Short mmCIF file of C-alpha atoms in Angstrom, two decimals:
data_model
loop_
_atom_site.label_atom_id
_atom_site.label_comp_id
_atom_site.label_asym_id
_atom_site.label_seq_id
_atom_site.Cartn_x
_atom_site.Cartn_y
_atom_site.Cartn_z
CA UNK A 1 163.52 37.67 133.37
CA UNK A 2 165.04 39.42 136.41
CA UNK A 3 165.75 42.89 135.78
CA UNK A 4 168.87 44.51 137.03
CA UNK A 5 167.37 48.16 136.40
CA UNK A 6 163.89 47.48 137.82
CA UNK A 7 162.04 50.85 137.71
CA UNK A 8 161.05 50.60 141.85
CA UNK A 9 164.01 50.95 144.07
CA UNK A 10 164.13 49.20 147.21
CA UNK A 11 165.87 48.54 150.52
CA UNK A 12 165.85 45.91 153.04
CA UNK A 13 167.36 45.90 156.48
CA UNK A 14 167.09 44.12 159.65
CA UNK A 15 166.83 45.59 163.21
CA UNK A 16 168.06 43.41 166.18
CA UNK A 17 167.29 43.96 169.96
CA UNK A 18 167.23 41.28 172.31
CA UNK A 19 163.47 40.90 172.31
CA UNK A 20 162.77 41.08 168.66
CA UNK A 21 164.14 41.17 165.60
CA UNK A 22 162.24 44.12 163.21
CA UNK A 23 162.51 43.33 159.39
CA UNK A 24 162.22 46.64 157.33
CA UNK A 25 161.19 47.17 153.67
CA UNK A 26 161.40 50.38 152.06
CA UNK A 27 160.38 50.69 148.30
CA UNK A 28 160.33 53.77 146.28
CA UNK A 29 157.29 54.11 143.60
CA UNK A 30 156.93 57.03 141.50
CA UNK A 31 154.06 58.24 143.16
CA UNK A 32 154.86 57.13 146.32
CA UNK A 33 157.04 55.55 149.35
CA UNK A 34 156.14 52.32 150.91
CA UNK A 35 157.30 51.13 154.16
CA UNK A 36 157.02 48.32 156.06
CA UNK A 37 158.45 47.39 159.10
CA UNK A 38 157.25 43.78 160.40
CA UNK A 39 158.19 41.71 163.73
CA UNK A 40 155.42 39.16 163.11
CA UNK A 41 155.57 38.04 159.83
CA UNK A 42 152.63 40.10 158.63
CA UNK A 43 151.69 43.88 157.67
CA UNK A 44 149.95 44.60 160.56
CA UNK A 45 148.38 47.96 160.62
CA UNK A 46 148.52 50.30 157.27
CA UNK A 47 148.72 53.72 157.46
CA UNK A 48 148.64 56.08 154.95
CA UNK A 49 150.04 59.91 155.00
CA UNK A 50 150.08 62.66 152.54
CA UNK A 51 150.87 66.50 152.84
CA UNK A 52 147.85 68.91 152.31
CA UNK A 53 148.50 70.89 149.39
CA UNK A 54 147.34 74.55 150.65
CA UNK A 55 149.17 78.40 150.06
CA UNK A 56 149.58 78.23 153.71
CA UNK A 57 153.48 78.53 155.08
CA UNK A 58 153.19 75.64 157.43
CA UNK A 59 152.31 72.63 155.88
CA UNK A 60 149.79 70.37 157.16
CA UNK A 61 149.84 66.58 156.93
CA UNK A 62 146.66 63.96 156.27
CA UNK A 63 147.66 60.84 158.00
CA UNK A 64 145.09 58.16 158.42
CA UNK A 65 144.67 54.44 159.35
CA UNK A 66 143.67 52.66 156.22
CA UNK A 67 143.47 49.00 157.78
CA UNK A 68 144.05 47.67 160.98
CA UNK A 69 144.36 49.18 164.75
CA UNK A 70 142.55 52.51 164.77
CA UNK A 71 143.18 53.51 168.41
CA UNK A 72 147.04 53.90 168.36
CA UNK A 73 148.16 57.35 168.08
CA UNK A 74 152.04 56.17 168.80
CA UNK A 75 151.60 54.82 164.79
CA UNK A 76 150.04 57.82 163.61
CA UNK A 77 152.59 59.88 165.00
CA UNK A 78 155.53 57.65 163.57
CA UNK A 79 154.11 58.16 159.97
CA UNK A 80 153.65 61.88 160.55
CA UNK A 81 157.46 61.97 161.78
CA UNK A 82 158.07 60.35 158.56
CA UNK A 83 155.83 62.21 155.77
CA UNK A 84 157.29 65.38 157.66
CA UNK A 85 160.99 64.08 157.05
CA UNK A 86 160.07 63.02 153.08
CA UNK A 87 158.39 66.93 153.06
CA UNK A 88 161.52 68.32 153.97
CA UNK A 89 164.00 66.57 151.72
CA UNK A 90 161.77 67.46 148.70
CA UNK A 91 161.35 70.93 149.76
CA UNK A 92 165.32 71.13 150.09
CA UNK A 93 166.13 69.10 146.76
CA UNK A 94 163.68 71.33 144.97
CA UNK A 95 165.47 74.62 146.61
CA UNK A 96 168.96 73.15 145.26
CA UNK A 97 167.49 72.37 141.62
CA UNK A 98 165.48 76.13 141.32
CA UNK A 99 169.31 77.54 142.85
CA UNK A 100 171.32 75.67 140.67
CA UNK A 101 171.08 78.64 137.65
CA UNK A 102 170.48 81.65 139.95
CA UNK A 103 172.76 83.63 141.84
CA UNK A 104 170.28 84.59 144.68
CA UNK A 105 167.93 83.40 146.77
CA UNK A 106 164.42 84.01 145.56
CA UNK A 107 162.33 84.65 148.56
CA UNK A 108 159.28 83.07 147.95
CA UNK A 109 161.02 79.94 146.74
CA UNK A 110 162.45 79.35 150.38
CA UNK A 111 159.36 80.02 152.57
CA UNK A 112 156.59 78.81 150.48
CA UNK A 113 155.98 74.86 150.39
CA UNK A 114 152.74 74.87 148.54
CA UNK A 115 154.06 74.04 145.41
CA UNK A 116 156.30 71.21 146.56
CA UNK A 117 155.18 68.12 145.39
CA UNK A 118 156.41 65.31 148.45
CA UNK A 119 155.35 61.81 147.54
CA UNK A 120 152.74 60.23 149.97
CA UNK A 121 153.55 57.76 152.46
CA UNK A 122 151.96 53.97 153.21
CA UNK A 123 153.58 52.90 156.33
CA UNK A 124 153.16 49.14 157.22
CA UNK A 125 153.46 48.52 160.76
CA UNK A 126 153.50 44.86 162.04
CA UNK A 127 154.88 45.08 165.33
CA UNK A 128 154.47 43.19 168.97
CA UNK A 129 154.53 46.17 170.91
CA UNK A 130 154.17 49.80 170.25
CA UNK A 131 156.04 51.41 172.97
CA UNK A 132 158.01 54.76 171.81
CA UNK A 133 161.26 53.46 172.28
CA UNK A 134 161.06 50.97 169.36
CA UNK A 135 159.16 53.05 166.75
CA UNK A 136 162.10 55.90 167.58
CA UNK A 137 164.41 53.40 166.51
CA UNK A 138 162.29 52.21 163.33
CA UNK A 139 162.22 55.64 162.26
CA UNK A 140 165.53 56.46 162.75
CA UNK A 141 166.58 53.39 160.41
CA UNK A 142 164.01 54.42 157.79
CA UNK A 143 165.56 57.49 157.89
CA UNK A 144 169.22 56.62 157.74
CA UNK A 145 168.39 54.21 154.89
CA UNK A 146 165.52 56.16 153.18
CA UNK A 147 164.97 56.53 149.23
CA UNK A 148 163.68 60.11 148.95
CA UNK B 1 134.23 31.58 119.10
CA UNK B 2 136.78 31.51 122.01
CA UNK B 3 138.64 34.79 122.20
CA UNK B 4 142.13 35.42 122.76
CA UNK B 5 140.84 36.95 126.12
CA UNK B 6 139.07 33.54 126.77
CA UNK B 7 141.78 31.73 125.95
CA UNK B 8 143.82 33.40 128.36
CA UNK B 9 141.50 33.37 131.42
CA UNK B 10 141.24 29.43 130.72
CA UNK B 11 145.09 28.78 130.55
CA UNK B 12 145.27 30.90 134.18
CA UNK B 13 142.05 28.50 135.41
CA UNK B 14 144.09 25.16 134.24
CA UNK B 15 147.51 26.31 135.98
CA UNK B 16 148.17 23.10 138.35
CA UNK B 17 149.36 23.71 141.55
CA UNK B 18 150.25 20.46 142.60
CA UNK B 19 152.22 19.69 139.00
CA UNK B 20 154.66 22.66 140.25
CA UNK B 21 154.94 22.41 143.72
CA UNK B 22 158.07 19.69 142.99
CA UNK B 23 160.78 22.84 143.80
CA UNK B 24 159.32 24.01 146.40
CA UNK B 25 160.16 22.34 149.37
CA UNK B 26 163.25 23.78 149.92
CA UNK B 27 160.74 26.96 150.68
CA UNK B 28 160.60 27.18 154.53
CA UNK B 29 157.06 28.92 155.30
CA UNK B 30 158.15 29.25 158.70
CA UNK B 31 161.42 30.88 158.01
CA UNK B 32 161.59 34.55 159.59
CA UNK B 33 162.35 37.37 156.81
CA UNK B 34 161.46 39.11 154.08
CA UNK B 35 162.12 38.31 150.79
CA UNK B 36 161.37 41.00 147.69
CA UNK B 37 161.56 39.75 144.36
CA UNK B 38 161.15 41.92 141.26
CA UNK B 39 160.91 40.20 137.66
CA UNK B 40 159.82 42.14 134.29
CA UNK B 41 157.87 40.29 131.68
CA UNK B 42 157.20 41.96 128.06
CA UNK B 43 153.82 41.13 126.21
CA UNK B 44 152.69 42.73 123.03
CA UNK B 45 155.27 45.86 123.60
CA UNK B 46 153.85 46.04 126.62
CA UNK B 47 156.46 46.18 129.78
CA UNK B 48 155.35 44.78 133.19
CA UNK B 49 156.65 45.53 135.99
CA UNK B 50 155.95 43.25 139.35
CA UNK B 51 157.30 43.44 142.60
CA UNK B 52 156.35 40.47 145.16
CA UNK B 53 157.21 40.97 148.91
CA UNK B 54 156.98 37.86 150.55
CA UNK B 55 156.41 37.91 154.52
CA UNK B 56 157.05 35.57 156.93
CA UNK B 57 153.57 34.62 158.31
CA UNK B 58 151.37 32.62 156.19
CA UNK B 59 147.29 31.72 157.43
CA UNK B 60 145.88 28.72 154.93
CA UNK B 61 141.71 30.22 155.06
CA UNK B 62 138.91 28.27 153.62
CA UNK B 63 137.08 31.73 152.88
CA UNK B 64 138.05 34.76 151.05
CA UNK B 65 137.59 38.35 151.91
CA UNK B 66 138.36 41.08 149.68
CA UNK B 67 138.55 44.79 150.53
CA UNK B 68 139.85 47.63 148.81
CA UNK B 69 142.21 49.84 151.52
CA UNK B 70 143.57 52.44 149.13
CA UNK B 71 142.64 53.74 145.31
CA UNK B 72 140.45 51.35 143.46
CA UNK B 73 138.24 52.03 140.77
CA UNK B 74 134.70 51.21 140.12
CA UNK B 75 135.26 48.38 137.86
CA UNK B 76 136.72 46.44 140.86
CA UNK B 77 139.31 44.80 138.36
CA UNK B 78 142.21 44.75 141.19
CA UNK B 79 139.38 42.66 143.44
CA UNK B 80 139.17 39.97 140.80
CA UNK B 81 142.39 39.65 140.25
CA UNK B 82 143.15 39.56 143.86
CA UNK B 83 140.54 37.01 144.50
CA UNK B 84 142.02 34.52 141.89
CA UNK B 85 145.01 34.69 143.60
CA UNK B 86 144.12 34.29 146.86
CA UNK B 87 142.02 30.70 145.80
CA UNK B 88 144.72 29.49 143.41
CA UNK B 89 147.56 29.79 146.11
CA UNK B 90 146.42 30.32 148.97
CA UNK B 91 148.16 32.89 150.42
CA UNK B 92 147.16 36.20 152.25
CA UNK B 93 147.75 38.61 149.77
CA UNK B 94 147.97 42.65 149.44
CA UNK B 95 147.50 43.51 145.85
CA UNK B 96 148.59 46.57 144.27
CA UNK B 97 148.89 47.19 140.65
CA UNK B 98 148.70 50.51 138.31
CA UNK B 99 147.67 48.96 134.55
CA UNK B 100 145.91 50.56 132.30
CA UNK B 101 141.91 50.68 132.29
CA UNK B 102 139.87 48.90 129.58
CA UNK B 103 142.79 46.07 128.83
CA UNK B 104 141.09 43.02 130.25
CA UNK B 105 143.87 41.04 128.15
CA UNK B 106 146.96 42.25 129.38
CA UNK B 107 144.87 42.08 133.01
CA UNK B 108 144.31 38.28 132.19
CA UNK B 109 148.11 38.04 131.34
CA UNK B 110 149.34 39.95 134.40
CA UNK B 111 147.81 37.64 136.31
CA UNK B 112 148.97 34.61 134.69
CA UNK B 113 152.34 35.90 134.78
CA UNK B 114 152.01 36.27 138.63
CA UNK B 115 150.50 32.94 139.08
CA UNK B 116 153.55 31.33 137.77
CA UNK B 117 156.16 33.18 139.26
CA UNK B 118 154.62 32.60 142.70
CA UNK B 119 154.68 28.98 141.75
CA UNK B 120 157.96 28.89 140.85
CA UNK B 121 158.72 31.24 143.98
CA UNK B 122 157.41 27.91 145.91
CA UNK B 123 155.00 30.61 148.12
CA UNK B 124 152.06 28.74 147.23
CA UNK B 125 150.10 26.75 149.56
CA UNK B 126 150.17 23.00 149.66
CA UNK B 127 146.17 22.58 149.44
CA UNK B 128 144.74 25.59 147.78
CA UNK B 129 141.56 26.14 146.57
CA UNK B 130 140.31 25.54 142.99
CA UNK B 131 139.24 28.93 141.03
CA UNK B 132 135.99 28.51 139.60
#
């Protein structure tokens, strides 16, 4: 039975360039975000990224390769860029929610991000090459079509 | 005496790929593109949601290796299901699940539903290994 109200939202898109075609799938689960970007028809390297919970004003992130290439810093940088964006949007929406019934901005709510739960990210990159231009295009496309 | 769980396991083991691939010839395994299929099944008042993300590249392998990349529990139920899916379908599979623990009947039912859906979608390889 195909369900039009499936609880997991997903979005699929393609990036065409003269050399390669990149297929991107973005899924929003209740407890994490999944992003798959592939040029090779396989998942490739899989990374996990999450915001570290702490009391520091500045957020810290944990990014690790859980499958595949562990010596490609650009892949880790890509995951970090996306988890930072997920965290930023979570903070912004949390501030909007907290201000909906108040008439003033509470400074602790604005400057502390430790209580804001943002979803961790599972990022799969199956690419033919790991140039910064390609990864920037992928990041831009994912953010433009984000589900968080 | 055979329990309902044993019956479900036996029915899963007897799902024949060769009997079901008559309609799968229209699926071009060399076709580029990602296919996302979502479906929902209800079993004994439990709603199961399935999402299959099919990637283009398929490699048939006569050996099966299973590893847990994220999460996982001590009872390794996910690895068992993943292994049987690979043996039945011949596909490379990354399996993610969120099923309540200590419910082997539900796991077996979910596995059976997933195998049937993979066959219906035509994603199975023509000469899969037999599940033992």
